[in-house]
Coordinates of C-alpha atoms in Angstrom, one line a residue:
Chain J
X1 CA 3.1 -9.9 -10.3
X2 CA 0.7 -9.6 -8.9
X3 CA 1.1 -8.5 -5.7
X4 CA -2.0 -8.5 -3.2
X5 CA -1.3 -6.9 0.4
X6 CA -4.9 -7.3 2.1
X7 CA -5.4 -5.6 5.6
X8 CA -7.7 -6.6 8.0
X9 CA -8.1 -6.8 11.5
X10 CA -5.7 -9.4 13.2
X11 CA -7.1 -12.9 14.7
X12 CA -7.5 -14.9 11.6
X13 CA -4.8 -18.3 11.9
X14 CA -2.2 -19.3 9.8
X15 CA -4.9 -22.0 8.9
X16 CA -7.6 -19.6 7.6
X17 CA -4.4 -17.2 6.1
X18 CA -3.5 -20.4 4.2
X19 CA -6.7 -21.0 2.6
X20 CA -7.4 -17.4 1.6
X21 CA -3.7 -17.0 0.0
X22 CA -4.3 -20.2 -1.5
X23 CA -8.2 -19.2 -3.0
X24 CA -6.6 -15.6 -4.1
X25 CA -3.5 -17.1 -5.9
X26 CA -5.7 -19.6 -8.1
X27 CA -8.7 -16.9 -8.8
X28 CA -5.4 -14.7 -10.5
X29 CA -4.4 -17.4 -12.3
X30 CA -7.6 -19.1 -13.7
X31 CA -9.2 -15.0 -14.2
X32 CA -6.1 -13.5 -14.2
X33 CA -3.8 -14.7 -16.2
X34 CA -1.2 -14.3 -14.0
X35 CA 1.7 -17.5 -13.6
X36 CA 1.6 -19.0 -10.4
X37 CA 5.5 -18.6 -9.2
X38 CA 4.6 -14.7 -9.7
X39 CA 1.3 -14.2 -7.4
X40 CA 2.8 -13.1 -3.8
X41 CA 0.2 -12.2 -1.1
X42 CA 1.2 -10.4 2.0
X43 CA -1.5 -10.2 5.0
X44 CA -1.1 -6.9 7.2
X45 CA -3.0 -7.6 10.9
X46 CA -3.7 -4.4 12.7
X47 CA -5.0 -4.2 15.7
X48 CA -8.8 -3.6 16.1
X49 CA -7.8 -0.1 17.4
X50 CA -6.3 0.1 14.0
X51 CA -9.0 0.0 11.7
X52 CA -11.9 2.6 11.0
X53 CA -14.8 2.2 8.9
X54 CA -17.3 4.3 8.7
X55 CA -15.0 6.6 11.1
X56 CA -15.6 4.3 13.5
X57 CA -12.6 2.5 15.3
X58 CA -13.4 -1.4 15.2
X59 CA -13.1 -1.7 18.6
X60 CA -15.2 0.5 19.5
X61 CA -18.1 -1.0 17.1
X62 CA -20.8 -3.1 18.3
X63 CA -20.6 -5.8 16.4
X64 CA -17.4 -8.5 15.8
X65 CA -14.6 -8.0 13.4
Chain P
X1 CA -14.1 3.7 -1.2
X2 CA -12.0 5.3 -0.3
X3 CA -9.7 3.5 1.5
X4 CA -7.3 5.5 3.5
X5 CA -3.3 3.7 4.9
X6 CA -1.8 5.7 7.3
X7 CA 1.8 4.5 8.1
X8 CA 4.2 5.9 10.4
X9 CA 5.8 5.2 13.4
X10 CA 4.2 3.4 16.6
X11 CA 3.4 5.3 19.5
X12 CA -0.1 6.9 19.1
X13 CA -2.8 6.2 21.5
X14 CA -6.1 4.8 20.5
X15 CA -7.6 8.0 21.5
X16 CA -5.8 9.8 18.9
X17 CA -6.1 7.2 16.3
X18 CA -9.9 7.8 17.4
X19 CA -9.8 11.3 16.8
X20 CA -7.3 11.2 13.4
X21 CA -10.4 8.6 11.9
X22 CA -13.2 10.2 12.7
X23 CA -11.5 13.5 10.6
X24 CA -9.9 11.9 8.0
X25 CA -13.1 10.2 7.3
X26 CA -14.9 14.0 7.5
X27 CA -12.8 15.3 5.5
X28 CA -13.8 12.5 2.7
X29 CA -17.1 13.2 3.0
X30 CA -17.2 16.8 3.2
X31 CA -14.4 17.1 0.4
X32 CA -14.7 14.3 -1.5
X33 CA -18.1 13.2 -1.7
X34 CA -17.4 9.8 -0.2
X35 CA -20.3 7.7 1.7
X36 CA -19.7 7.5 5.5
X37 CA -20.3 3.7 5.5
X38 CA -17.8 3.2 2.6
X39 CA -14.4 5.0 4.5
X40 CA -12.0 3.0 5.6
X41 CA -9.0 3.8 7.3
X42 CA -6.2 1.6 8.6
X43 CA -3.1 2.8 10.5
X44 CA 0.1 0.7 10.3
X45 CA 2.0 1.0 13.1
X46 CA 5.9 0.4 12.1
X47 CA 9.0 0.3 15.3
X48 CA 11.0 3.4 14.7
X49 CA 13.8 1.1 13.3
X50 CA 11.0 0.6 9.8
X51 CA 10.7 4.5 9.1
X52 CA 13.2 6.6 7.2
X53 CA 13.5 9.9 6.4
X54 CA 16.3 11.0 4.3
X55 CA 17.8 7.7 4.3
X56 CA 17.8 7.8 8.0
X57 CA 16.0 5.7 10.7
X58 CA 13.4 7.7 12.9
X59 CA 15.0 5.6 15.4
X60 CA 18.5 7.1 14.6
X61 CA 17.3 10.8 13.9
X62 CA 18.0 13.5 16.9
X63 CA 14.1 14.4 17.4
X64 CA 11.2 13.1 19.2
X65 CA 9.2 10.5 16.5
Chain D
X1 CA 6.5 10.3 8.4
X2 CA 3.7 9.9 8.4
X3 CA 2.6 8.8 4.9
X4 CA -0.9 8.8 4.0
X5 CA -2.5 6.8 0.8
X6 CA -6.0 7.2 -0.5
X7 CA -7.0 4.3 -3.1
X8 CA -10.4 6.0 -4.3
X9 CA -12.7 6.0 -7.5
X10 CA -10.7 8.9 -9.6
X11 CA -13.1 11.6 -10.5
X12 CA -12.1 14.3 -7.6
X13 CA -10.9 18.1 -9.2
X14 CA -7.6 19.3 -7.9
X15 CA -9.7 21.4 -5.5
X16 CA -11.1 18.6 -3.8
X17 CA -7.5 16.9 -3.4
X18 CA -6.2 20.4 -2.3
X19 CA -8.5 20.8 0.4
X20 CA -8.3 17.3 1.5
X21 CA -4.7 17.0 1.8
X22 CA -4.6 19.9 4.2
X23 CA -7.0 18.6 6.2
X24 CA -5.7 15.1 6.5
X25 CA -2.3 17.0 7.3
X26 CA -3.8 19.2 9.5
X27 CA -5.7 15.7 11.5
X28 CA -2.1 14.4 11.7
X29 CA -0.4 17.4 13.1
X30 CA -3.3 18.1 15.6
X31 CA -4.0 14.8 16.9
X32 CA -0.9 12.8 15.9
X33 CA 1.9 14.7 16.9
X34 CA 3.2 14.8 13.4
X35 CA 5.4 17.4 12.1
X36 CA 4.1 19.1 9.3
X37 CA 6.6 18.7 6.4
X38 CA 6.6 15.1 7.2
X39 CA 3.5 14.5 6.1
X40 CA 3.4 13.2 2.7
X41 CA -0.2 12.1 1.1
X42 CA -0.6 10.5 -2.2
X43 CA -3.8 9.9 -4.0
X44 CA -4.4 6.7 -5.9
X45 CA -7.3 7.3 -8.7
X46 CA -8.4 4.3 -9.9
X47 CA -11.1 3.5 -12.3
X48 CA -14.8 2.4 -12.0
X49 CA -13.7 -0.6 -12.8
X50 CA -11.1 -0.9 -10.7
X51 CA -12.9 -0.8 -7.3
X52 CA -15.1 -3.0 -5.7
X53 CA -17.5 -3.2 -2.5
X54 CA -18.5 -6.3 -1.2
X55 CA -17.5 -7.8 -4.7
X56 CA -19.4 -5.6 -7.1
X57 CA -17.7 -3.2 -8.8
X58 CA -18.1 0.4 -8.5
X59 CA -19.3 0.5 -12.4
X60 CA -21.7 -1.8 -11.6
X61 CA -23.2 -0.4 -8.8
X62 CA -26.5 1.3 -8.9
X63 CA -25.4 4.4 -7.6
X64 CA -23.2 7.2 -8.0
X65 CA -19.3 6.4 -7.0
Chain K
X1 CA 8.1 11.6 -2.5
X2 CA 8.8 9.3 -3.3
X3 CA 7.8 7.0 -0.6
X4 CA 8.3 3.2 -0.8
X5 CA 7.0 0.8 1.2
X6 CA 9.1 -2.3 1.5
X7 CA 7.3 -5.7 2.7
X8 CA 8.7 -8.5 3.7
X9 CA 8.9 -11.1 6.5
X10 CA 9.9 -10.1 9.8
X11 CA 13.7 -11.0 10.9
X12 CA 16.1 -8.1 9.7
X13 CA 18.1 -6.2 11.7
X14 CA 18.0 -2.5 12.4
X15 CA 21.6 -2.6 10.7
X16 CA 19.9 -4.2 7.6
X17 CA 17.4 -1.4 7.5
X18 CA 19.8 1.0 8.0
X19 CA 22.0 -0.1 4.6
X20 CA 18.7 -1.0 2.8
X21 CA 17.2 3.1 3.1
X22 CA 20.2 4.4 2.5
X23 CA 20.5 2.4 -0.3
X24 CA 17.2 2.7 -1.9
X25 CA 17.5 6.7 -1.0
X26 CA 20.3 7.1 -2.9
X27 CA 19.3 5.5 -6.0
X28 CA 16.4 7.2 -5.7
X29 CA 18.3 10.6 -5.7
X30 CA 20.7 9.6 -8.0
X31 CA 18.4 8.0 -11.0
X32 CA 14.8 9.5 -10.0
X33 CA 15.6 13.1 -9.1
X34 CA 14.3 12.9 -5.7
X35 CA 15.2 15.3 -3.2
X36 CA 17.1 13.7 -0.1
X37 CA 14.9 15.3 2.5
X38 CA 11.8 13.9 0.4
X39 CA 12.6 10.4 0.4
X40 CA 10.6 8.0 2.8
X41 CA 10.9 4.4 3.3
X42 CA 9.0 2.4 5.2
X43 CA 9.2 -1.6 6.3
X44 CA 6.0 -3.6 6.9
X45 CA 7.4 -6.9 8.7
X46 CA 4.8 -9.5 8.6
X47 CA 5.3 -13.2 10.1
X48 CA 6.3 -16.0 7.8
X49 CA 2.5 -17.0 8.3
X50 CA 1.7 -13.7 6.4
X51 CA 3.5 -13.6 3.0
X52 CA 2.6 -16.8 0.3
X53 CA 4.6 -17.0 -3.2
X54 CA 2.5 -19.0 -5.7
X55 CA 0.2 -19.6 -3.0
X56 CA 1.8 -20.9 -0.6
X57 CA 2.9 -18.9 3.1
X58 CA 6.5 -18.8 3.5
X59 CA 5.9 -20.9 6.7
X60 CA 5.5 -23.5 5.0
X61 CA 7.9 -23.2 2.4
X62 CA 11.3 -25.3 2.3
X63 CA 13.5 -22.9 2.2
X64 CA 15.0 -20.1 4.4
X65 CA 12.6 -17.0 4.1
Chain X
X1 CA 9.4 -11.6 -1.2
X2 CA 10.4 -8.6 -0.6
X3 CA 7.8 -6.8 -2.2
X4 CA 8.4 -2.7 -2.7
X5 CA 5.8 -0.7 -4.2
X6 CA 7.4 3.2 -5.3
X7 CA 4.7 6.3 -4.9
X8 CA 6.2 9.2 -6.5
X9 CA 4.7 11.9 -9.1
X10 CA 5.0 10.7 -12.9
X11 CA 7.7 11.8 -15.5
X12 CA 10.4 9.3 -14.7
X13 CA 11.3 7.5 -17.9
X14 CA 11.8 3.7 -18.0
X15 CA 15.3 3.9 -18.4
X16 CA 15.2 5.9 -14.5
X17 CA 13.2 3.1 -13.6
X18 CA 14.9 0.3 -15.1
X19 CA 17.8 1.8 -12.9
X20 CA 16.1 2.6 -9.6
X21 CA 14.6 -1.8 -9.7
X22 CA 17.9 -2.9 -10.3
X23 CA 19.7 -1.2 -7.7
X24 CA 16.8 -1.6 -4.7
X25 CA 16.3 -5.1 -6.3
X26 CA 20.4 -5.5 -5.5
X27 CA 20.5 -3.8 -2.2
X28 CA 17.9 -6.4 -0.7
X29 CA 19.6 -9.3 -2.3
X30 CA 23.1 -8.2 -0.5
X31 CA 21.6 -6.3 2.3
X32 CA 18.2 -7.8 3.1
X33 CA 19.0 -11.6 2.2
X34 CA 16.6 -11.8 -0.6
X35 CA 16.5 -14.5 -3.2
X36 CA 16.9 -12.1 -6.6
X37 CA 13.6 -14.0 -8.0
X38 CA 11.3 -13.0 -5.4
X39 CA 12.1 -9.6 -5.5
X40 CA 9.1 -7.7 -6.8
X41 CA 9.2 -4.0 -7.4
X42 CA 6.2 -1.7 -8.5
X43 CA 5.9 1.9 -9.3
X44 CA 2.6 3.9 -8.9
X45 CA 3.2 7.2 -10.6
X46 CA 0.5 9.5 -10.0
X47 CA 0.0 13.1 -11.3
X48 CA 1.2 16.4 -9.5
X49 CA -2.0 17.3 -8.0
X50 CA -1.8 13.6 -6.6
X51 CA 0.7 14.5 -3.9
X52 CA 1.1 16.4 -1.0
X53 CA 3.9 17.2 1.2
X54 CA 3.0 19.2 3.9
X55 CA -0.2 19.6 3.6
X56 CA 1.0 21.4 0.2
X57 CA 0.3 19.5 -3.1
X58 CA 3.5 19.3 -5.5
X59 CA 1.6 21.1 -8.8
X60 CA 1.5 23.5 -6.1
X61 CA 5.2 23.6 -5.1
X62 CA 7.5 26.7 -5.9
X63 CA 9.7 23.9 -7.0
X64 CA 10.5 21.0 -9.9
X65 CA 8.9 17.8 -8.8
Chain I
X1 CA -12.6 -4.5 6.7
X2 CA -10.7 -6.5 5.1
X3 CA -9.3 -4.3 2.2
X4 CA -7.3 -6.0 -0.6
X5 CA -5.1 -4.0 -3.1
X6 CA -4.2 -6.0 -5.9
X7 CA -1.1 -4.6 -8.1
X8 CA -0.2 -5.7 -11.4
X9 CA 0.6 -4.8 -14.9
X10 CA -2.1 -3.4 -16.8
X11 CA -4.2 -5.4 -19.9
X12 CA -7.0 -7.7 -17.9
X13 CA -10.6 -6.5 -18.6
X14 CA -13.6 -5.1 -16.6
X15 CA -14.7 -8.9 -16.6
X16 CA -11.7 -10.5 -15.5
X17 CA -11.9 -7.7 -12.5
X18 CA -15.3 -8.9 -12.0
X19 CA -14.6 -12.3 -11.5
X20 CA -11.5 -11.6 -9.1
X21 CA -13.3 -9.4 -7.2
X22 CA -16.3 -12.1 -6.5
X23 CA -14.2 -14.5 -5.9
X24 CA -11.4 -13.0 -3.5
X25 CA -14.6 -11.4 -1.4
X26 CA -16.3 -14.5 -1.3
X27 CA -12.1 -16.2 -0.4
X28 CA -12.3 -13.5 2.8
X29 CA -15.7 -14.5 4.1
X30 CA -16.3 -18.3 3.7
X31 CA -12.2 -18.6 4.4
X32 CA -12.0 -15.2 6.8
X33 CA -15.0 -14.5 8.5
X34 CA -15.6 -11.4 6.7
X35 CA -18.8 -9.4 6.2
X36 CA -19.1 -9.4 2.4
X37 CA -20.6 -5.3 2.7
X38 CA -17.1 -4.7 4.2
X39 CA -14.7 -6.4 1.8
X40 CA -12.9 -3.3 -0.6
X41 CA -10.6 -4.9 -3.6
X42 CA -9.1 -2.3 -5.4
X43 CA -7.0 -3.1 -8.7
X44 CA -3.5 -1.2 -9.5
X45 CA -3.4 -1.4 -13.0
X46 CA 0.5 -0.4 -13.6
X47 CA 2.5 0.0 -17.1
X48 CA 4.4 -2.8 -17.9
X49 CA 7.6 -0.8 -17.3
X50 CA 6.1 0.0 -13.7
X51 CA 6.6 -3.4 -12.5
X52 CA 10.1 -5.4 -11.8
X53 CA 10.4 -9.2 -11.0
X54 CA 14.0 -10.3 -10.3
X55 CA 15.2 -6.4 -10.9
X56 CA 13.8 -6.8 -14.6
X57 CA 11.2 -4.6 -15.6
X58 CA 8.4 -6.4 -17.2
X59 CA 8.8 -5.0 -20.7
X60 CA 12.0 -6.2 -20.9
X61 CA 11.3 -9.8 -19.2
X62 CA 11.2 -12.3 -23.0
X63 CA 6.8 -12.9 -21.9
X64 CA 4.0 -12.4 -21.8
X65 CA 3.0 -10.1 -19.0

């Protein structure tokens, strides 16, 4: 532990995935205390018809993901 | 907050998913006090081979999904 | 299917999970083609602490959760 | 309940996910008390670009996911 | 990975759940091809007016959780 | 979007969960293209018999959590 799923609207690249997992990982171990081997991250895409906020279906929002 | 996962099997339209927000995200606010601008819904759509019931697949079950 | 999990601020009665849960179920059945004693729901309370939006946490927040 | 979400990267086979729910049903029935009927499981597959151990994504790992 | 997180209503003890990780944990491992050490298995208990089945919340149930 | 659910085993304080939280919302928008009002991290604060790593529940694992 820990686990972190994070679940966002798909388009980000395995570039921008492996930053973030990277970022997330060492702010649990520096804050965290948690061991490094331990810290899994999962990232769940859905589609922008997939996502509300607000009640509002992302693709149908004016504005970009 | 909330944050809302709905998982189940693939196959809903965007229209639905549309419709399914917009209430689920109602229902928080009328129910549950929540802010409009803080709901957040995601649906994660699985193939019916990633959903059991009773130990057995959707995709093996003798009904319609 | 399908299962439904609301990560929230705890602080809701039983009422307000009661009437929620039947109309999330309701949403599903309605809109989604679910059948209803397939529709599970699960409420996650979590504390003030234990939520944040846009990086502050809910505790912190000038305003009520 | 209970419902358990199982994540992992993408590449089982339906007969994989067959054996795993029944599996995991079973010992849920068997050591939780669950009620057969009552058990869901679900499977998030996510590309090897979307799950990191100790910060790093499984892509880039050397080893077989 | 795999990670599998286990919704269900509290009361299990940790002997039930010492049990239940050891037996999903073995069923990926042989069934899933999972490396044992990256097998990560959480359970989120939550109370019995926490979750629904049917639109119906458990403490509400004609029936032992 | 993008919501982050970070489970682990209870014990870290309101200020360790302050810090995370800043620092995996500022991870999704410099790294993600996020908008920081729609970044959600909530925290699973689980016992340390509610987790598993390797089929061992963390109260028995010979660490620290």
């Amino acid at each position: 532990m820990p686990h972190v799923q994070i679940t966002w609207v798909e388009g980000r690249t395995p570039e921008q995935k492996r930053k973030i997992a990277e970022r997330v990982t060492t702010a649990l171990i520096e804050d965290g205390q948690a061991k490094r081997e331990n810290v899994h991250v999962s990232f769940h895409d859905v589609p922008s018809t997939n996502y509300a906020e607000g009640g509002v279906l992302v693709v149908d929002q004016k504005r970009t993901p």
